[in-house]
CSV table of C-alpha atoms and ligand atoms in Angstrom, one decimal:
chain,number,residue,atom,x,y,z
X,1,UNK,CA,0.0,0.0,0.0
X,2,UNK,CA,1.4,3.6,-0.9
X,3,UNK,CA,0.6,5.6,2.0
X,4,UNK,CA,-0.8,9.1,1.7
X,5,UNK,CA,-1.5,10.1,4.7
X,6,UNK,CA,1.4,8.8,6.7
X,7,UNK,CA,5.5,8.4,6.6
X,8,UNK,CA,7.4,5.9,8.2
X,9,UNK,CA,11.1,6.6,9.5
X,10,UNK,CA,13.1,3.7,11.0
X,11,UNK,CA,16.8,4.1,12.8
X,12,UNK,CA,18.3,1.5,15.1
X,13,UNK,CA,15.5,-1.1,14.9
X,14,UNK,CA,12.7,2.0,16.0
X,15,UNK,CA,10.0,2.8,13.9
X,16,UNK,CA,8.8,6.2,13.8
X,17,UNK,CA,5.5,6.9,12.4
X,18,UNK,CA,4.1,10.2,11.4
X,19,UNK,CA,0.8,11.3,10.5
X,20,UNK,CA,0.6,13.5,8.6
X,21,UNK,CA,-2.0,15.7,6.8
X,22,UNK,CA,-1.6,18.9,8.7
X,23,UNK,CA,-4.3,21.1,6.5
X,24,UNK,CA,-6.8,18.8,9.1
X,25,UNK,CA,-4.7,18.8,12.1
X,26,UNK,CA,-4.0,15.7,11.2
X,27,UNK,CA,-7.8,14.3,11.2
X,28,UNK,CA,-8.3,10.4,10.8
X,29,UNK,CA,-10.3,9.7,8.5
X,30,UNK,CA,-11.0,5.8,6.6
X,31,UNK,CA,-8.2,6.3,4.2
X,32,UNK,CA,-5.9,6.9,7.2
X,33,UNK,CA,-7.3,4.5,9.6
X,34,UNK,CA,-6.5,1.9,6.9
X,35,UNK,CA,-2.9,3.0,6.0
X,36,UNK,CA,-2.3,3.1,10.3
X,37,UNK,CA,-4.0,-0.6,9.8
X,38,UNK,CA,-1.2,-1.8,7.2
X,39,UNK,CA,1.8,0.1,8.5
X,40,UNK,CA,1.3,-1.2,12.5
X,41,UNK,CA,0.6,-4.5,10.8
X,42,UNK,CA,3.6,-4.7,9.3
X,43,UNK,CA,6.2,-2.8,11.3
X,44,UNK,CA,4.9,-5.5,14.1
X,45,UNK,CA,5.2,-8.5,11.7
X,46,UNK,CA,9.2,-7.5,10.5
X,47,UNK,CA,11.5,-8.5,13.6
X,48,UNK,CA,14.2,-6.0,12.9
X,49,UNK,CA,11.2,-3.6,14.4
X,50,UNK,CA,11.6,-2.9,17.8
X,51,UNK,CA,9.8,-0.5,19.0
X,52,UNK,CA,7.0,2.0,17.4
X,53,UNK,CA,6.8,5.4,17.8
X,54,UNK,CA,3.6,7.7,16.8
X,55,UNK,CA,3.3,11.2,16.4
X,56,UNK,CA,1.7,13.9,14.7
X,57,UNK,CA,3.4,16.3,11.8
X,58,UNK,CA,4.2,19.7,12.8
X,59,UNK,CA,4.1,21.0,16.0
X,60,UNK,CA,0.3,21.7,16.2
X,61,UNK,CA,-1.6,18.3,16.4
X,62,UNK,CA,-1.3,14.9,17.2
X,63,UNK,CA,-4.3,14.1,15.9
X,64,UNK,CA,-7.7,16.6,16.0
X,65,UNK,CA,-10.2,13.9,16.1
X,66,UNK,CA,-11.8,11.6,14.0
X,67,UNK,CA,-12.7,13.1,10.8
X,68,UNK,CA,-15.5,15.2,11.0
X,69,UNK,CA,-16.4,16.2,7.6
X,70,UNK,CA,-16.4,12.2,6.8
X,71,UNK,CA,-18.8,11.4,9.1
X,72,UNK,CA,-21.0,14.3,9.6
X,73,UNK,CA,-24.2,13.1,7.4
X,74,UNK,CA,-23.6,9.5,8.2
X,75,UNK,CA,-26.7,6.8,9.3
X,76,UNK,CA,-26.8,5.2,12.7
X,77,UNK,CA,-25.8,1.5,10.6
X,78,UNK,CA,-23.0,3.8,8.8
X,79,UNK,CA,-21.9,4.9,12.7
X,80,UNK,CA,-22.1,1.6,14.2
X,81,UNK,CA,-19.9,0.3,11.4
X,82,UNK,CA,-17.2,3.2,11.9
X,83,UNK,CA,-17.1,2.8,15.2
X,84,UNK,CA,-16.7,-1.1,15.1
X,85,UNK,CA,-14.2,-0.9,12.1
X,86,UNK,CA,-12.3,1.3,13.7
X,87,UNK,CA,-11.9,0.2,16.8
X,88,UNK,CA,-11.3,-3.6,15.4
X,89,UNK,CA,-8.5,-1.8,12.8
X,90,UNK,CA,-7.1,0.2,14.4
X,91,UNK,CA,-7.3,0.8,18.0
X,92,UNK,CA,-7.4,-2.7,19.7
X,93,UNK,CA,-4.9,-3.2,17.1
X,94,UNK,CA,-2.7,-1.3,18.4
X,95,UNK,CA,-3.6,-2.0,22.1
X,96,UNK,CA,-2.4,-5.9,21.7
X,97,UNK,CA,0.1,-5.4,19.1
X,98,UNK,CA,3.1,-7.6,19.9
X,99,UNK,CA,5.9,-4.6,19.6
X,100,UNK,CA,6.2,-1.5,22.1
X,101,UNK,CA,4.4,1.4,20.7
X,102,UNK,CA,4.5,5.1,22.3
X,103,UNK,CA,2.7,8.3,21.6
X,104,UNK,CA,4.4,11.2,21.3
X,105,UNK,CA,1.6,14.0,21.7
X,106,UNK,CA,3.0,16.9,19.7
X,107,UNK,CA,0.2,19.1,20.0
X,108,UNK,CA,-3.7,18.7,20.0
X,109,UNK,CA,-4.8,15.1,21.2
X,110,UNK,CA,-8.7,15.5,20.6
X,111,UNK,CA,-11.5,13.1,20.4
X,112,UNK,CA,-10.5,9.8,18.2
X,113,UNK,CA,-6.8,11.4,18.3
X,114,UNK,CA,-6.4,10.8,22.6
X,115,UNK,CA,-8.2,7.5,21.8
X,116,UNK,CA,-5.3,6.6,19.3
X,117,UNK,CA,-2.7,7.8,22.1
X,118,UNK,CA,-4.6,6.2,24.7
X,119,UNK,CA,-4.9,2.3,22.7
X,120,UNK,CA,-0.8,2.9,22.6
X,121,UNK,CA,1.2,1.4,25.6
X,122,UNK,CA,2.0,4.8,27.0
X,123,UNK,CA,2.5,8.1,26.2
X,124,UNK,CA,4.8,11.0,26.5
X,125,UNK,CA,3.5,14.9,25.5
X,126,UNK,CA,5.2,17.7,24.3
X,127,UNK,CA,4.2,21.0,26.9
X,128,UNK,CA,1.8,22.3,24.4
X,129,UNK,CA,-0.2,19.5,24.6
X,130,UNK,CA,-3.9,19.8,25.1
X,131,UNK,CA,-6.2,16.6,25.1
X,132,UNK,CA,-9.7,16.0,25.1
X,133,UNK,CA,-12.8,14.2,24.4
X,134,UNK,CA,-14.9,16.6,22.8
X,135,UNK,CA,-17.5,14.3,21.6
X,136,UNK,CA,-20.3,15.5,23.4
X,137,UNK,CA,-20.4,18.4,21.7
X,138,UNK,CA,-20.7,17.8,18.7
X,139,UNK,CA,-24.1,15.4,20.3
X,140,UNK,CA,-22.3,12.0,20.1
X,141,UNK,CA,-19.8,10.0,22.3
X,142,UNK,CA,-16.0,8.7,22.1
X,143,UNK,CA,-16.7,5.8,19.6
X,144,UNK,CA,-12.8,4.3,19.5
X,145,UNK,CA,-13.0,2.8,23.0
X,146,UNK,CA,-12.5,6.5,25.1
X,147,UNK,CA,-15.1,5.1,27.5
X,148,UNK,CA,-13.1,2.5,28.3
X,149,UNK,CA,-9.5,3.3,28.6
X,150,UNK,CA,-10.0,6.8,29.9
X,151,UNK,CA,-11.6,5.6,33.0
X,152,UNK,CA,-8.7,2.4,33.1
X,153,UNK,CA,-6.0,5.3,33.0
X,154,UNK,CA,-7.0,8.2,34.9
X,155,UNK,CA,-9.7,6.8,37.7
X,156,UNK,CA,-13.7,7.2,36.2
X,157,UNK,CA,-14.6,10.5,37.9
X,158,UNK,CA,-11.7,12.0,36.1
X,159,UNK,CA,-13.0,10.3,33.2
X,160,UNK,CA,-16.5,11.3,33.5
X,161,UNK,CA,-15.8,15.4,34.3
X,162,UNK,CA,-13.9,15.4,31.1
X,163,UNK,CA,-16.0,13.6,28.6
X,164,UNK,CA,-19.6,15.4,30.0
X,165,UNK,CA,-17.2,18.6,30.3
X,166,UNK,CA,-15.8,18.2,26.4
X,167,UNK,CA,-13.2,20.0,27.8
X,168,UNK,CA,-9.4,19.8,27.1
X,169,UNK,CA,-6.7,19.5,29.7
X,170,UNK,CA,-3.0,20.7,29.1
X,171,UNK,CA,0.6,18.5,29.2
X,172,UNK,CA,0.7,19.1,33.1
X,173,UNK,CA,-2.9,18.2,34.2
X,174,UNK,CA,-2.4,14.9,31.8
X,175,UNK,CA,0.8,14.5,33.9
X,176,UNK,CA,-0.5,14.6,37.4
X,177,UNK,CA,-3.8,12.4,35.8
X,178,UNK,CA,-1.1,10.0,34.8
X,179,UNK,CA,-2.3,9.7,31.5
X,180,UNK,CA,1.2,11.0,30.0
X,181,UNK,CA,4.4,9.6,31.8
X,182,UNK,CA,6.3,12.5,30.7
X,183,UNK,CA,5.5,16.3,29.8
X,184,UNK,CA,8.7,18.2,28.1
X,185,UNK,CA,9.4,21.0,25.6
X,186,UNK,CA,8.4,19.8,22.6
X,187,UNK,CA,12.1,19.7,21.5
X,188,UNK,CA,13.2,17.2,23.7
X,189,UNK,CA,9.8,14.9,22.8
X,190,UNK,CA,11.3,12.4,20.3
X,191,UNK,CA,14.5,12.4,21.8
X,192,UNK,CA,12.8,11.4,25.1
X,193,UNK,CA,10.9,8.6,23.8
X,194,UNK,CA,13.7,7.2,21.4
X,195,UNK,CA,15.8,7.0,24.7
X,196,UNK,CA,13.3,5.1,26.3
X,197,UNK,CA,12.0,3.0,23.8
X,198,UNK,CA,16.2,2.2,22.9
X,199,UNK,CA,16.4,1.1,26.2
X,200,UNK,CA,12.8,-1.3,25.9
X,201,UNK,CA,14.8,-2.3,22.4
X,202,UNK,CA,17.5,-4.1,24.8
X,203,UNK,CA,15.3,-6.3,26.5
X,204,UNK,CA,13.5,-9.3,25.0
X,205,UNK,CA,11.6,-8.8,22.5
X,206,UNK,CA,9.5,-12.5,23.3
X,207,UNK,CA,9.1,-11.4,26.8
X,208,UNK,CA,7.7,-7.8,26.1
X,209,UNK,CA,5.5,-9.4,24.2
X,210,UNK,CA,3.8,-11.6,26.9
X,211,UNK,CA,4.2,-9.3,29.2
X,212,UNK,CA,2.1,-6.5,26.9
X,213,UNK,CA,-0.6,-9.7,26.7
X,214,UNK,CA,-0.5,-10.1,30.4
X,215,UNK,CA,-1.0,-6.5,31.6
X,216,UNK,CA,-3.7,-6.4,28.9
X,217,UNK,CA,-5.5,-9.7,30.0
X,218,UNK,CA,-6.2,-7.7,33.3
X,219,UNK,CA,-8.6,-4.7,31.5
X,220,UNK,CA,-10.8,-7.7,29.6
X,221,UNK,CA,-13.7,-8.6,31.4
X,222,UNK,CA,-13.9,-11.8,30.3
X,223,UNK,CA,-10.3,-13.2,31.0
X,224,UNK,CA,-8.2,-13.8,34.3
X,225,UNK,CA,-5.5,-11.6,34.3
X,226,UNK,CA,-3.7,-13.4,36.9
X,227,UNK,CA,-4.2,-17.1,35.5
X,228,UNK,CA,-2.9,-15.0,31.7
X,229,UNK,CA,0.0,-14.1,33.7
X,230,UNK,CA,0.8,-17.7,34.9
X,231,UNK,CA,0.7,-18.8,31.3
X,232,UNK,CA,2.8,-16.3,30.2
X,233,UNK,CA,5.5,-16.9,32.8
X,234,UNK,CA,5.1,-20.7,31.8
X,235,UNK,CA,5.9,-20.1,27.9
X,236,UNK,CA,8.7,-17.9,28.5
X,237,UNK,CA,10.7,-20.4,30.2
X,238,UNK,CA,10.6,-22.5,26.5
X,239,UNK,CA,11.7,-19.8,24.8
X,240,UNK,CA,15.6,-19.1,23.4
X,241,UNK,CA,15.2,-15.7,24.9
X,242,UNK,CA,14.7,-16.9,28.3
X,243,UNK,CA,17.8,-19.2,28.2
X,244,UNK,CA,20.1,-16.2,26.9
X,245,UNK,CA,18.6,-14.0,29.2
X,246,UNK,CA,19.5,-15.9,32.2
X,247,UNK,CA,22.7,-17.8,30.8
X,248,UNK,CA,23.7,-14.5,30.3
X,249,UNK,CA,23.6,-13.2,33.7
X,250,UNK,CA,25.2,-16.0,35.0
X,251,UNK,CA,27.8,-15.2,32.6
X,252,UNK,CA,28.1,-11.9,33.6
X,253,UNK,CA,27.9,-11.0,30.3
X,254,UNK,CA,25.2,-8.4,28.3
X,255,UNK,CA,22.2,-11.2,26.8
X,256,UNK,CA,22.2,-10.8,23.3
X,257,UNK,CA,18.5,-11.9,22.5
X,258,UNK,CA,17.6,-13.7,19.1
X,259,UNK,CA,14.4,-12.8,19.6
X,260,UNK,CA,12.7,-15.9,19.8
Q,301,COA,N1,-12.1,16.8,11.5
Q,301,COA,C1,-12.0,17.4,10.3
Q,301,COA,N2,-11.3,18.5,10.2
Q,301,COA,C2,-10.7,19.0,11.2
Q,301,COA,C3,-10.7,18.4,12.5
Q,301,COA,C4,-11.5,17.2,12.6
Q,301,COA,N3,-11.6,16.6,13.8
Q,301,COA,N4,-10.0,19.2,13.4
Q,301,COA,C5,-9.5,20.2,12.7
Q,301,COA,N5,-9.9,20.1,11.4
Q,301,COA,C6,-9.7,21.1,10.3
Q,301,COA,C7,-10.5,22.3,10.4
Q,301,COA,O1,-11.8,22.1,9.9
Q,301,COA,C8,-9.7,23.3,9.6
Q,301,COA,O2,-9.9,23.0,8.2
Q,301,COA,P1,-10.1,24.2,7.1
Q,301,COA,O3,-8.9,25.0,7.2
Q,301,COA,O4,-10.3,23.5,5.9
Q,301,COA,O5,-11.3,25.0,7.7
Q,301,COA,C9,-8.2,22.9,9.9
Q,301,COA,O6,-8.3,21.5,10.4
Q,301,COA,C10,-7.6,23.7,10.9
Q,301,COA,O7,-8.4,23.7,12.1
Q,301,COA,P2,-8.9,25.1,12.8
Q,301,COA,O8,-10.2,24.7,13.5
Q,301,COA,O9,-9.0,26.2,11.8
Q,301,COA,O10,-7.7,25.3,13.8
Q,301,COA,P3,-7.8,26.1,15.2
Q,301,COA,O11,-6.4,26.3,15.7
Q,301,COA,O12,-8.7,27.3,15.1
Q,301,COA,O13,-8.5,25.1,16.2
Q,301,COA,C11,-8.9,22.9,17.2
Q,301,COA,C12,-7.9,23.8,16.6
Q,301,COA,C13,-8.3,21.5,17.4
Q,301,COA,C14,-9.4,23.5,18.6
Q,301,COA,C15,-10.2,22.8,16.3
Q,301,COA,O14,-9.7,22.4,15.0
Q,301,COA,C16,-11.2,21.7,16.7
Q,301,COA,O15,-11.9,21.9,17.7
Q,301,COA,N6,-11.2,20.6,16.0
Q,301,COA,C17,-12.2,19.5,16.2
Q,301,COA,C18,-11.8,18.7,17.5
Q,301,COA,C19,-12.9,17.7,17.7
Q,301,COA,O16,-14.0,18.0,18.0
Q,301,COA,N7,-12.5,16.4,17.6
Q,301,COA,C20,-13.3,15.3,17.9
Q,301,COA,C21,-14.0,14.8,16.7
Q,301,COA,S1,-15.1,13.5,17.1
């Protein structure tokens, strides 16, 4: 797929990728959604990839929301389907995808854009940041799973004030909410998270991977998180990762992981 709407930058096993269509503050709409779809897809299937880093072009937006103009006449079938599509393409996607991925909040995070930074594994903003679910006023709600992971991440009444509020909060608020784990000049924003996600990019790949599954299992209603984490443990001790891990600190030497 030739992408349009986004550009994809890898150094030292990290993937950054950009979105960009900064006339729309970097709006998602389907065309986007599907070349996110294709590019986390394959970035998590090629094992030279790391980590995954996602930001916004410019230093404006992350992402403004879900595409307004797109959707603006649409049916309640035509809704339902966005919604599920989306949320099944994209954002769970990237929830349970095997490799690391960060948001780097550049700018506005709005609507289906904190969604997107929410479904990553964390998130780091730049000080100009200002996120927000602004869905109820435009008379609809988050569609791309705010409901649920605003509440898992910063506590439900928190939750709640800001999606009936539709108001934004800035870097620092999202700071002491803990739903960024870093707020810094917007300069220092993708240095920051490539020295963090270098040092993830040390560890074991196989491992991160369970362990993303196992934190996950916890937030599904429908699956033990603790009994998930048991069979985790379990498989890790089968893998070659595992026995370089610990051979190596026997060794007292640096594991060199093969990654499988
Ligand atoms: N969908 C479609 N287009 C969007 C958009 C969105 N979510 N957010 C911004 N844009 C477009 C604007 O329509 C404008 O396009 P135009 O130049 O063709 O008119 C362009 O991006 C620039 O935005 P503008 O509103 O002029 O910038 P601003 O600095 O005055 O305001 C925001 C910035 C983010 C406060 C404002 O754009 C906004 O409120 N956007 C919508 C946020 C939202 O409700 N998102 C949730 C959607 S469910």
């Amino acid at each position: 797929m030739d992408y349009e709407n986004i550009y994809i930058e890898e150094e030292n096993n990290i993937a950054t990728i950009t979105i960009n269509r900064p006339k729309k503050l970097n709006a998602l709409n389907k065309r986007t959604i599907d070349e996110l779809h294709m590019a986390f897809k394959e970035l998590d299937e090629d094992n030279e990839t790391k980590a995954i880093i996602i930001t916004g072009t410019g230093e404006k937006a992350f992402v403004a929301g879900a595409d307004i103009s797109e959707f603006a006449h649409f049916s309640v079938e035509e809704a339902w389907q966005l919604a599920a599509e989306g949320q099944k393409l994209l954002f769970n996607l990237v929830e349970n995808l095997s490799t690391p991925v960060v948001a780097a909040i550049n700018g506005f995070a709005l609507g289906g854009g904190l969604e997107l930074a929410m479904a990553c594994h964390f998130r780091i903003a730049s000080e100009n940041a200002k996120m927000g679910l602004p869905e109820v006023s435009l008379g609809v709600i988050p569609g791309y799973g705010g409901t649920q992971r605003l509440p898992q991440l910063i506590g439900k009444g928190r939750a709640m004030e800001m999606i009936m509020t539709a108001g934004m909060i800035d870097a620092d608020k999202a700071l002491t909410y803990g739903l960024v784990n870093y707020a810094v000049p917007q300069e220092e924003l993708l240095p920051l998270c490539h020295k963090i996600v270098s040092r993830i990019s040390n560890n074991s790949s196989v491992a991160i991977k369970y362990a993303i599954n196992a934190v996950n299992a916890g937030f599904k209603y429908d699956v033990n998180g603790y009994a998930a984490e048991i069979d985790a443990f379990g498989t890790c001790f089968g893998t070659n990762d595992f026995k370089e891990g610990t051979s190596a600190f026997l060794e007292k030497r640096k594991a060199d992981f093969p990654g499988s």
